[in-house]
Amino acid sequence: MGRTPPGPANRRKKVTTDCNRINDFKEFAGDKPLNKYVFTDFQAWSDLLVRVPQNHVKLPAIREKSRQEAADYNDALPIKKRLPTLSEENDRQQLSESASHILPRDGSRASV
C-alpha cells in the first residue's frame, strides 16, 4: 500500500519550514533576484550549515549569535568539547529540497 498524502496541517508546516529555509539563505547570501544567485552561493551556505551546532538557537552560549558566529564558536572549541552539528548528508538533503529547483544542474545561472 502507498503512503497517504499529508494532511493540510502537514502541508502548512512544510511550507513554513521551506519559507524559513529560503529566508535564512537570503539573509546569508543577500536578497537578490533568483537569476543572480550562483552555485557557489548555495555551496557556501551548505558548507556553513554543516559547521553550525544542532539546536544552536536553544543553547545559551550561542543562541544570540548568527549561524556564522555559532559555527566559528564551535570550531574554536577543543575537538572533544565541540557541539554536535548537522550531518553533511542531512544538510545536502535540506539544500536540495529547498533550492535545487532554482539552479540548473550544471551550476550555471538560473533563468528567471
PDB file of C-alpha atoms in Angstrom:
ATOM      1  CA  MET A   1       0.000   0.000   0.000  1.00  0.00           C
ATOM      2  CA  GLY A   2       1.172   3.523  -0.782  1.00  0.00           C
ATOM      3  CA  ARG A   3       1.562   6.341   1.665  1.00  0.00           C
ATOM      4  CA  THR A   4      -1.424   8.534   2.303  1.00  0.00           C
ATOM      5  CA  PRO A   5      -0.936  12.138   1.249  1.00  0.00           C
ATOM      6  CA  PRO A   6      -0.090  14.557   4.058  1.00  0.00           C
ATOM      7  CA  GLY A   7      -2.968  16.468   5.562  1.00  0.00           C
ATOM      8  CA  PRO A   8      -3.409  20.255   5.427  1.00  0.00           C
ATOM      9  CA  ALA A   9      -1.579  20.790   8.732  1.00  0.00           C
ATOM     10  CA  ASN A  10       1.490  18.903   7.489  1.00  0.00           C
ATOM     11  CA  ARG A  11       1.466  20.822   4.200  1.00  0.00           C
ATOM     12  CA  ARG A  12       1.316  24.139   6.082  1.00  0.00           C
ATOM     13  CA  LYS A  13       4.220  23.056   8.282  1.00  0.00           C
ATOM     14  CA  LYS A  14       6.298  22.102   5.228  1.00  0.00           C
ATOM     15  CA  VAL A  15       5.550  25.421   3.536  1.00  0.00           C
ATOM     16  CA  THR A  16       6.523  27.288   6.712  1.00  0.00           C
ATOM     17  CA  THR A  17       9.733  25.269   7.030  1.00  0.00           C
ATOM     18  CA  ASP A  18      10.644  25.857   3.383  1.00  0.00           C
ATOM     19  CA  CYS A  19       9.942  29.596   3.697  1.00  0.00           C
ATOM     20  CA  ASN A  20      12.158  29.764   6.787  1.00  0.00           C
ATOM     21  CA  ARG A  21      14.961  27.952   4.949  1.00  0.00           C
ATOM     22  CA  ILE A  22      14.729  30.308   1.999  1.00  0.00           C
ATOM     23  CA  ASN A  23      14.667  33.372   4.269  1.00  0.00           C
ATOM     24  CA  ASP A  24      17.702  32.091   6.171  1.00  0.00           C
ATOM     25  CA  PHE A  25      19.547  31.601   2.890  1.00  0.00           C
ATOM     26  CA  LYS A  26      18.599  35.096   1.707  1.00  0.00           C
ATOM     27  CA  GLU A  27      19.900  36.531   4.979  1.00  0.00           C
ATOM     28  CA  PHE A  28      23.187  34.701   4.401  1.00  0.00           C
ATOM     29  CA  ALA A  29      23.692  35.269   0.665  1.00  0.00           C
ATOM     30  CA  GLY A  30      21.822  38.529   0.264  1.00  0.00           C
ATOM     31  CA  ASP A  31      18.355  39.246  -1.036  1.00  0.00           C
ATOM     32  CA  LYS A  32      18.691  39.456  -4.805  1.00  0.00           C
ATOM     33  CA  PRO A  33      16.845  38.256  -7.890  1.00  0.00           C
ATOM     34  CA  LEU A  34      16.916  34.479  -8.337  1.00  0.00           C
ATOM     35  CA  ASN A  35      18.944  34.707 -11.520  1.00  0.00           C
ATOM     36  CA  LYS A  36      21.761  36.444  -9.603  1.00  0.00           C
ATOM     37  CA  TYR A  37      22.455  33.508  -7.282  1.00  0.00           C
ATOM     38  CA  VAL A  38      25.175  31.146  -8.440  1.00  0.00           C
ATOM     39  CA  PHE A  39      26.087  27.637  -7.395  1.00  0.00           C
ATOM     40  CA  THR A  40      28.860  28.897  -5.116  1.00  0.00           C
ATOM     41  CA  ASP A  41      26.278  30.850  -3.076  1.00  0.00           C
ATOM     42  CA  PHE A  42      24.487  27.586  -2.305  1.00  0.00           C
ATOM     43  CA  GLN A  43      27.765  25.740  -1.731  1.00  0.00           C
ATOM     44  CA  ALA A  44      28.972  28.360   0.785  1.00  0.00           C
ATOM     45  CA  TRP A  45      25.609  28.103   2.589  1.00  0.00           C
ATOM     46  CA  SER A  46      25.871  24.329   2.653  1.00  0.00           C
ATOM     47  CA  ASP A  47      29.456  24.487   3.941  1.00  0.00           C
ATOM     48  CA  LEU A  48      28.333  26.782   6.758  1.00  0.00           C
ATOM     49  CA  LEU A  49      25.350  24.627   7.749  1.00  0.00           C
ATOM     50  CA  VAL A  50      27.480  21.527   8.345  1.00  0.00           C
ATOM     51  CA  ARG A  51      29.510  23.547  10.894  1.00  0.00           C
ATOM     52  CA  VAL A  52      26.591  25.035  12.845  1.00  0.00           C
ATOM     53  CA  PRO A  53      25.755  23.222  16.095  1.00  0.00           C
ATOM     54  CA  GLN A  54      22.417  21.452  16.217  1.00  0.00           C
ATOM     55  CA  ASN A  55      19.743  23.477  18.008  1.00  0.00           C
ATOM     56  CA  HIS A  56      22.084  26.470  18.180  1.00  0.00           C
ATOM     57  CA  VAL A  57      19.154  28.796  18.840  1.00  0.00           C
ATOM     58  CA  LYS A  58      18.381  26.885  22.050  1.00  0.00           C
ATOM     59  CA  LEU A  59      21.906  26.860  23.512  1.00  0.00           C
ATOM     60  CA  PRO A  60      22.519  29.775  25.932  1.00  0.00           C
ATOM     61  CA  ALA A  61      26.167  30.287  24.917  1.00  0.00           C
ATOM     62  CA  ILE A  62      25.319  30.814  21.236  1.00  0.00           C
ATOM     63  CA  ARG A  63      21.585  31.483  20.952  1.00  0.00           C
ATOM     64  CA  GLU A  64      22.072  35.174  20.145  1.00  0.00           C
ATOM     65  CA  LYS A  65      24.852  34.533  17.612  1.00  0.00           C
ATOM     66  CA  SER A  66      24.452  34.349  13.845  1.00  0.00           C
ATOM     67  CA  ARG A  67      24.966  30.971  12.198  1.00  0.00           C
ATOM     68  CA  GLN A  68      28.450  32.071  11.127  1.00  0.00           C
ATOM     69  CA  GLU A  69      29.336  33.134  14.684  1.00  0.00           C
ATOM     70  CA  ALA A  70      27.899  29.898  16.127  1.00  0.00           C
ATOM     71  CA  ALA A  71      29.928  27.818  13.657  1.00  0.00           C
ATOM     72  CA  ASP A  72      33.106  29.783  14.430  1.00  0.00           C
ATOM     73  CA  TYR A  73      32.454  29.404  18.181  1.00  0.00           C
ATOM     74  CA  ASN A  74      32.063  25.643  17.805  1.00  0.00           C
ATOM     75  CA  ASP A  75      35.171  25.362  15.605  1.00  0.00           C
ATOM     76  CA  ALA A  76      37.200  27.190  18.286  1.00  0.00           C
ATOM     77  CA  LEU A  77      36.273  24.658  20.988  1.00  0.00           C
ATOM     78  CA  PRO A  78      38.647  21.754  21.682  1.00  0.00           C
ATOM     79  CA  ILE A  79      37.648  18.833  19.463  1.00  0.00           C
ATOM     80  CA  LYS A  80      36.304  16.732  22.352  1.00  0.00           C
ATOM     81  CA  LYS A  81      34.122  19.623  23.572  1.00  0.00           C
ATOM     82  CA  ARG A  82      32.597  20.564  20.208  1.00  0.00           C
ATOM     83  CA  LEU A  83      28.848  20.553  19.950  1.00  0.00           C
ATOM     84  CA  PRO A  84      27.209  18.087  17.560  1.00  0.00           C
ATOM     85  CA  THR A  85      26.386  19.517  14.139  1.00  0.00           C
ATOM     86  CA  LEU A  86      24.029  18.638  11.335  1.00  0.00           C
ATOM     87  CA  SER A  87      25.361  15.818   9.242  1.00  0.00           C
ATOM     88  CA  GLU A  88      26.557  16.745   5.775  1.00  0.00           C
ATOM     89  CA  GLU A  89      24.062  14.324   4.244  1.00  0.00           C
ATOM     90  CA  ASN A  90      21.153  15.927   6.115  1.00  0.00           C
ATOM     91  CA  ASP A  91      22.382  19.378   5.102  1.00  0.00           C
ATOM     92  CA  ARG A  92      22.627  18.414   1.445  1.00  0.00           C
ATOM     93  CA  GLN A  93      19.130  16.915   1.582  1.00  0.00           C
ATOM     94  CA  GLN A  94      17.722  20.146   3.049  1.00  0.00           C
ATOM     95  CA  LEU A  95      19.579  22.212   0.493  1.00  0.00           C
ATOM     96  CA  SER A  96      18.240  20.007  -2.275  1.00  0.00           C
ATOM     97  CA  GLU A  97      14.671  20.215  -1.085  1.00  0.00           C
ATOM     98  CA  SER A  98      14.739  23.988  -0.736  1.00  0.00           C
ATOM     99  CA  ALA A  99      16.934  25.200  -3.562  1.00  0.00           C
ATOM    100  CA  SER A 100      17.605  22.626  -6.254  1.00  0.00           C
ATOM    101  CA  HIS A 101      14.742  23.873  -8.382  1.00  0.00           C
ATOM    102  CA  ILE A 102      16.338  27.345  -8.512  1.00  0.00           C
ATOM    103  CA  LEU A 103      19.606  26.408 -10.239  1.00  0.00           C
ATOM    104  CA  PRO A 104      20.180  24.200 -13.263  1.00  0.00           C
ATOM    105  CA  ARG A 105      22.177  21.054 -12.514  1.00  0.00           C
ATOM    106  CA  ASP A 106      25.213  22.317 -14.451  1.00  0.00           C
ATOM    107  CA  GLY A 107      25.708  25.195 -11.948  1.00  0.00           C
ATOM    108  CA  SER A 108      25.027  27.934 -14.467  1.00  0.00           C
ATOM    109  CA  ARG A 109      22.857  30.893 -13.594  1.00  0.00           C
ATOM    110  CA  ALA A 110      19.137  30.327 -13.347  1.00  0.00           C
ATOM    111  CA  SER A 111      16.990  31.947 -15.980  1.00  0.00           C
ATOM    112  CA  VAL A 112      14.017  33.718 -14.484  1.00  0.00           C
TER     113      VAL A 112
END
